[in-house]
mmCIF file of C-alpha atoms in Angstrom:
data_model
loop_
_atom_site.group_PDB
_atom_site.id
_atom_site.type_symbol
_atom_site.label_atom_id
_atom_site.label_comp_id
_atom_site.label_asym_id
_atom_site.label_seq_id
_atom_site.Cartn_x
_atom_site.Cartn_y
_atom_site.Cartn_z
ATOM 1 C CA ALA A 1 -6.606 39.892 33.841
ATOM 2 C CA ALA A 2 -6.170 40.175 30.095
ATOM 3 C CA LEU A 3 -3.008 37.809 31.723
ATOM 4 C CA PHE A 4 -4.928 35.473 33.402
ATOM 5 C CA LEU A 5 -7.715 35.238 30.833
ATOM 6 C CA GLU A 6 -5.022 34.522 28.405
ATOM 7 C CA ALA A 7 -3.542 31.716 30.826
ATOM 8 C CA CYS A 8 -6.639 29.958 31.502
ATOM 9 C CA ASN A 9 -7.120 30.608 27.862
ATOM 10 C CA VAL A 10 -4.927 28.301 27.480
ATOM 11 C CA ILE A 11 -5.309 25.790 29.699
ATOM 12 C CA ILE A 12 -8.458 24.763 29.522
ATOM 13 C CA LEU A 13 -7.070 24.618 25.725
ATOM 14 C CA ILE A 14 -4.327 22.378 26.538
ATOM 15 C CA VAL A 15 -6.656 19.815 28.497
ATOM 16 C CA THR A 16 -8.941 19.293 25.519
ATOM 17 C CA ILE A 17 -5.926 18.215 23.850
ATOM 18 C CA GLY A 18 -4.930 16.107 26.609
ATOM 19 C CA VAL A 19 -7.386 14.196 27.252
ATOM 20 C CA THR A 20 -7.838 14.198 22.915
ATOM 21 C CA ALA A 21 -4.380 12.830 22.609
ATOM 22 C CA PHE A 22 -4.803 11.147 25.997
ATOM 23 C CA LEU A 23 -7.791 8.381 24.160
ATOM 24 C CA PHE A 24 -5.267 8.571 21.035
ATOM 25 C CA VAL A 25 -2.572 7.220 22.158
ATOM 26 C CA HIS A 26 -3.891 4.720 25.013
ATOM 27 C CA VAL A 27 -6.299 2.979 21.661
ATOM 28 C CA ALA A 28 -3.221 3.217 19.464
ATOM 29 C CA GLN A 29 -0.806 1.608 22.294
ATOM 30 C CA TYR A 30 -3.253 -1.366 22.265
ATOM 31 C CA VAL A 31 -3.515 -2.114 18.978
ATOM 32 C CA SER A 32 0.474 -1.727 18.874
ATOM 33 C CA LEU A 33 1.433 -4.430 21.862
ATOM 34 C CA HIS A 34 -1.023 -6.692 19.853
ATOM 35 C CA LEU A 35 1.033 -5.985 16.589
ATOM 36 C CA LYS A 36 4.207 -7.273 18.235
ATOM 37 C CA TYR A 37 2.875 -9.984 20.139
ATOM 38 C CA LEU A 38 1.053 -11.184 16.639
ATOM 39 C CA THR A 39 4.454 -11.459 15.324
ATOM 40 C CA TYR A 40 6.042 -13.272 17.924
ATOM 41 C CA ASN A 41 3.364 -15.318 18.055
ATOM 42 C CA VAL A 42 3.816 -15.909 14.580
ATOM 43 C CA GLU A 43 7.604 -16.407 15.126
ATOM 44 C CA GLY A 44 7.120 -19.120 17.068
ATOM 45 C CA LEU A 45 4.283 -20.874 15.057
ATOM 46 C CA GLU A 46 5.641 -23.985 14.628
ATOM 47 C CA LYS A 47 7.041 -25.205 18.411
ATOM 48 C CA ARG A 48 3.526 -23.642 19.972
ATOM 49 C CA ALA A 49 2.353 -26.537 16.901
ATOM 50 C CA GLU A 50 4.753 -29.184 18.860
ATOM 51 C CA GLU A 51 3.384 -28.427 22.229
ATOM 52 C CA LEU A 52 -0.410 -28.205 21.514
ATOM 53 C CA TYR A 53 1.162 -31.376 19.895
ATOM 54 C CA GLU A 54 2.567 -32.884 23.150
ATOM 55 C CA ARG A 55 -0.438 -31.507 25.484
ATOM 56 C CA MET A 56 -3.798 -33.583 23.102
ATOM 57 C CA LEU A 57 -1.575 -35.977 21.865
ATOM 58 C CA GLY A 58 0.647 -37.072 25.043
ATOM 59 C CA ARG A 59 3.455 -37.760 23.140
ATOM 60 C CA LYS A 60 6.454 -35.858 21.460
ATOM 61 C CA ILE A 61 7.926 -35.005 18.510
ATOM 62 C CA LYS A 62 10.068 -37.761 16.556
ATOM 63 C CA ARG A 63 13.865 -35.928 16.255
ATOM 64 C CA SER A 64 15.502 -37.643 13.476
ATOM 65 C CA PRO A 65 16.346 -36.294 9.513
ATOM 66 C CA GLU A 66 13.722 -38.377 7.873
ATOM 67 C CA TYR A 67 11.073 -37.275 10.032
ATOM 68 C CA ASN A 68 9.225 -34.917 8.451
ATOM 69 C CA CYS A 69 6.771 -32.749 10.759
ATOM 70 C CA TYR A 70 4.467 -31.403 7.819
ATOM 71 C CA ALA A 71 3.484 -35.177 7.263
ATOM 72 C CA ASP A 72 2.293 -35.770 10.007
ATOM 73 C CA PRO A 73 -1.837 -35.046 10.200
ATOM 74 C CA GLY A 74 -1.584 -34.559 13.989
ATOM 75 C CA PHE A 75 1.156 -31.949 13.640
ATOM 76 C CA VAL A 76 -0.980 -30.425 10.499
ATOM 77 C CA TRP A 77 -3.644 -30.046 13.129
ATOM 78 C CA CYS A 78 -2.312 -28.322 15.253
ATOM 79 C CA TYR A 79 -0.621 -26.505 13.274
ATOM 80 C CA ARG A 80 -3.412 -25.276 12.231
ATOM 81 C CA ALA A 81 -5.047 -24.809 15.636
ATOM 82 C CA CYS A 82 -2.781 -21.806 16.040
ATOM 83 C CA LEU A 83 -2.278 -20.317 13.396
ATOM 84 C CA LYS A 84 -6.256 -20.029 13.213
ATOM 85 C CA ARG A 85 -5.560 -17.860 15.749
ATOM 86 C CA CYS A 86 -3.230 -15.770 14.524
ATOM 87 C CA LEU A 87 -5.775 -15.262 11.683
ATOM 88 C CA LEU A 88 -8.455 -14.336 14.315
ATOM 89 C CA HIS A 89 -5.540 -12.074 16.381
ATOM 90 C CA HIS A 90 -4.857 -10.135 12.850
ATOM 91 C CA GLN A 91 -8.800 -9.736 12.124
ATOM 92 C CA LEU A 92 -9.862 -8.263 15.327
ATOM 93 C CA ILE A 93 -6.341 -6.068 15.060
ATOM 94 C CA ILE A 94 -8.296 -4.743 12.074
ATOM 95 C CA ARG A 95 -11.495 -3.597 13.433
ATOM 96 C CA TRP A 96 -9.495 -2.235 16.286
ATOM 97 C CA MET A 97 -7.561 -0.085 13.420
ATOM 98 C CA ARG A 98 -10.787 0.777 11.280
ATOM 99 C CA ARG A 99 -12.659 1.924 14.729
ATOM 100 C CA LEU A 100 -9.681 3.996 15.487
ATOM 101 C CA GLN A 101 -9.196 5.364 12.023
ATOM 102 C CA ASN A 102 -13.229 6.044 11.824
ATOM 103 C CA ALA A 103 -12.477 8.276 14.922
ATOM 104 C CA SER A 104 -9.392 9.393 14.739
ATOM 105 C CA GLU A 105 -9.900 10.547 10.947
ATOM 106 C CA VAL A 106 -11.009 13.906 11.102
ATOM 107 C CA PRO A 107 -9.058 15.458 13.943
ATOM 108 C CA ILE A 108 -6.068 14.458 12.885
ATOM 109 C CA GLY A 109 -6.638 16.194 9.123
ATOM 110 C CA MET A 110 -8.281 19.408 10.735
ATOM 111 C CA ALA A 111 -4.995 19.160 12.913
ATOM 112 C CA TYR A 112 -2.357 17.946 10.045
ATOM 113 C CA PHE A 113 -4.155 20.693 7.617
ATOM 114 C CA VAL A 114 -4.126 23.694 9.418
ATOM 115 C CA GLY A 115 -1.135 22.370 11.516
ATOM 116 C CA ALA A 116 1.463 24.498 9.628
ATOM 117 C CA ILE A 117 -0.962 27.832 9.518
ATOM 118 C CA VAL A 118 -0.783 26.905 13.587
ATOM 119 C CA ILE A 119 3.017 26.473 13.829
ATOM 120 C CA ALA A 120 4.230 29.553 11.580
ATOM 121 C CA LEU A 121 1.217 32.634 12.462
ATOM 122 C CA SER A 122 3.014 31.518 16.629
ATOM 123 C CA LEU A 123 6.202 31.493 16.494
ATOM 124 C CA SER A 124 5.045 34.591 14.162
ATOM 125 C CA ALA A 125 3.672 36.126 17.460
ATOM 126 C CA ILE A 126 6.282 34.852 19.610
ATOM 127 C CA LYS A 127 8.774 37.147 17.931
ATOM 128 C CA THR A 128 7.347 40.471 17.485
ATOM 129 C CA GLY A 129 5.428 39.873 20.886
ATOM 130 C CA THR A 130 8.729 39.434 23.531
ATOM 131 C CA SER A 131 6.747 42.696 24.987
ATOM 132 C CA LEU A 132 3.224 41.564 25.420
ATOM 133 C CA PRO A 133 3.942 38.603 28.919
ATOM 134 C CA GLY A 134 0.383 36.942 27.702
ATOM 135 C CA THR A 135 1.007 36.794 24.208
ATOM 136 C CA PHE A 136 3.934 35.436 24.149
ATOM 137 C CA LEU A 137 3.232 32.743 26.460
ATOM 138 C CA THR A 138 -0.326 31.885 24.593
ATOM 139 C CA SER A 139 2.282 31.294 20.990
ATOM 140 C CA LEU A 140 4.416 29.392 22.654
ATOM 141 C CA LEU A 141 1.907 26.695 24.945
ATOM 142 C CA TYR A 142 -0.133 27.028 21.340
ATOM 143 C CA CYS A 143 3.390 25.893 19.714
ATOM 144 C CA LEU A 144 4.411 23.756 21.281
ATOM 145 C CA ALA A 145 1.640 21.964 21.776
ATOM 146 C CA GLU A 146 0.357 22.025 17.401
ATOM 147 C CA ILE A 147 4.550 20.372 17.663
ATOM 148 C CA GLY A 148 4.109 18.146 20.298
ATOM 149 C CA PHE A 149 0.636 16.602 18.975
ATOM 150 C CA LEU A 150 1.379 16.386 15.713
ATOM 151 C CA ALA A 151 4.469 14.282 16.158
ATOM 152 C CA LEU A 152 2.698 11.577 18.961
ATOM 153 C CA VAL A 153 0.000 11.022 15.811
ATOM 154 C CA SER A 154 3.084 10.995 13.713
ATOM 155 C CA LEU A 155 5.159 8.768 16.124
ATOM 156 C CA LEU A 156 1.678 6.544 16.572
ATOM 157 C CA SER A 157 1.420 6.303 13.197
ATOM 158 C CA GLN A 158 4.488 5.472 12.241
ATOM 159 C CA ARG A 159 5.712 2.382 14.614
ATOM 160 C CA ILE A 160 2.030 0.262 13.687
ATOM 161 C CA ILE A 161 3.972 1.017 11.075
ATOM 162 C CA ASP A 162 6.551 -0.548 11.706
ATOM 163 C CA GLN A 163 5.088 -3.400 13.440
ATOM 164 C CA ASN A 164 2.598 -4.271 10.741
ATOM 165 C CA GLU A 165 5.776 -5.281 8.358
ATOM 166 C CA ASN A 166 7.943 -6.460 10.885
ATOM 167 C CA LEU A 167 4.300 -8.680 10.911
ATOM 168 C CA ARG A 168 4.447 -9.375 6.785
ATOM 169 C CA LEU A 169 8.644 -10.372 7.598
ATOM 170 C CA LYS A 170 7.509 -12.988 10.069
ATOM 171 C CA MET A 171 4.354 -14.762 8.299
ATOM 172 C CA TYR A 172 6.848 -14.698 4.873
ATOM 173 C CA ASP A 173 10.268 -16.237 7.246
ATOM 174 C CA CYS A 174 8.151 -18.647 7.889
ATOM 175 C CA LYS A 175 8.647 -22.519 6.212
ATOM 176 C CA TRP A 176 5.295 -22.659 3.795
ATOM 177 C CA TYR A 177 7.593 -24.343 1.751
ATOM 178 C CA ASN A 178 6.976 -27.410 3.291
ATOM 179 C CA TYR A 179 3.300 -26.365 4.255
ATOM 180 C CA PRO A 180 0.481 -29.213 3.088
ATOM 181 C CA ARG A 181 -1.849 -27.375 0.452
ATOM 182 C CA SER A 182 -4.181 -27.455 3.668
ATOM 183 C CA ILE A 183 -1.561 -25.413 5.606
ATOM 184 C CA SER A 184 -0.063 -23.322 2.288
ATOM 185 C CA LEU A 185 -3.787 -21.775 1.842
ATOM 186 C CA ASP A 186 -4.555 -20.047 4.885
ATOM 187 C CA VAL A 187 -1.009 -19.123 4.934
ATOM 188 C CA GLY A 188 -1.258 -17.235 1.596
ATOM 189 C CA ILE A 189 -4.598 -15.746 3.330
ATOM 190 C CA PHE A 190 -2.898 -14.567 6.054
ATOM 191 C CA GLN A 191 -0.202 -13.433 4.137
ATOM 192 C CA GLU A 192 -2.498 -11.235 1.953
ATOM 193 C CA MET A 193 -3.616 -9.359 4.967
ATOM 194 C CA SER A 194 -0.098 -8.635 6.142
ATOM 195 C CA CYS A 195 0.666 -6.945 2.894
ATOM 196 C CA ARG A 196 -1.665 -4.411 2.975
ATOM 197 C CA PRO A 197 -0.604 -1.031 5.150
ATOM 198 C CA LEU A 198 -1.843 -0.478 8.323
ATOM 199 C CA CYS A 199 -1.764 2.609 9.483
ATOM 200 C CA LEU A 200 -3.673 5.680 10.034
ATOM 201 C CA THR A 201 -4.570 8.282 7.380
ATOM 202 C CA VAL A 202 -4.956 12.012 6.997
ATOM 203 C CA PHE A 203 -8.685 12.696 5.965
ATOM 204 C CA GLY A 204 -7.953 9.441 3.976
ATOM 205 C CA ILE A 205 -5.555 10.479 1.193
ATOM 206 C CA VAL A 206 -2.425 11.711 3.077
ATOM 207 C CA THR A 207 -0.609 8.743 5.794
ATOM 208 C CA ALA A 208 0.198 9.966 9.563
ATOM 209 C CA ASN A 209 3.587 8.603 9.216
ATOM 210 C CA ASN A 210 7.091 10.167 10.437
ATOM 211 C CA ASP A 211 7.448 11.689 6.743
ATOM 212 C CA THR A 212 4.670 13.645 7.193
ATOM 213 C CA PHE A 213 5.171 15.401 10.025
ATOM 214 C CA ALA A 214 8.374 16.771 8.739
ATOM 215 C CA SER A 215 6.372 17.845 5.535
ATOM 216 C CA VAL A 216 4.063 19.572 7.811
ATOM 217 C CA MET A 217 7.500 21.426 10.292
ATOM 218 C CA ASN A 218 8.955 22.354 6.381
ATOM 219 C CA SER A 219 6.045 23.968 5.591
ATOM 220 C CA ALA A 220 5.456 25.443 8.909
ATOM 221 C CA TYR A 221 8.876 27.387 8.762
ATOM 222 C CA THR A 222 8.597 28.215 5.258
ATOM 223 C CA TYR A 223 5.429 29.659 5.571
ATOM 224 C CA TYR A 224 7.163 31.917 9.035
ATOM 225 C CA ASN A 225 9.875 33.073 6.922
ATOM 226 C CA ILE A 226 6.864 34.023 4.297
ATOM 227 C CA LEU A 227 5.946 36.476 7.779
ATOM 228 C CA MET A 228 8.633 37.730 8.878
ATOM 229 C CA ALA A 229 9.576 39.333 5.177
ATOM 230 C CA ILE A 230 5.925 40.875 4.732
#
């Protein structure tokens, strides 16, 4: 009976963490996918402007060494239109990220804050409770669930950070040195916004990434050694 009740407790815990993790993964993956798509659009801004130019004006860009597309008012208008769509998309991603941060800041903070202690206690219970199947099973599942959740949060947050950094580099790779002043101002604003970190934080203080996950695992191992030494 005790084993059955402990198993039910573990199942309820796993289901709760699983549903929360599923919602978090869905939103985080959505943000990461849109960042990747935005980076692709920024990389092909000039090509998309040329296609819009051909559709709007009904003629193709002149391909010659003397022709400067950024001196063509029609091409500049098309380029600014494509750039504006990228700016609006980036602002939308920032709003999604803020909502995700506001909704997950406390749960992620608690997970990181108590994660090292929970893992250390679970490992201690696993080692000392091998003669009790219920205690061993519960402790093992607690440990795996905590490690898995922290790893998942850290991995997704790190992916968003990497995607945002890639977007910043793609913006810098644009031919900004050829832009007229009207485009340079918009690109400067875009570059400034992409330089701001886009990541999840623990209680708004520590960034949730792979380095933080490694620090939590190192702390958990330290606490475990202290418990075993007592």
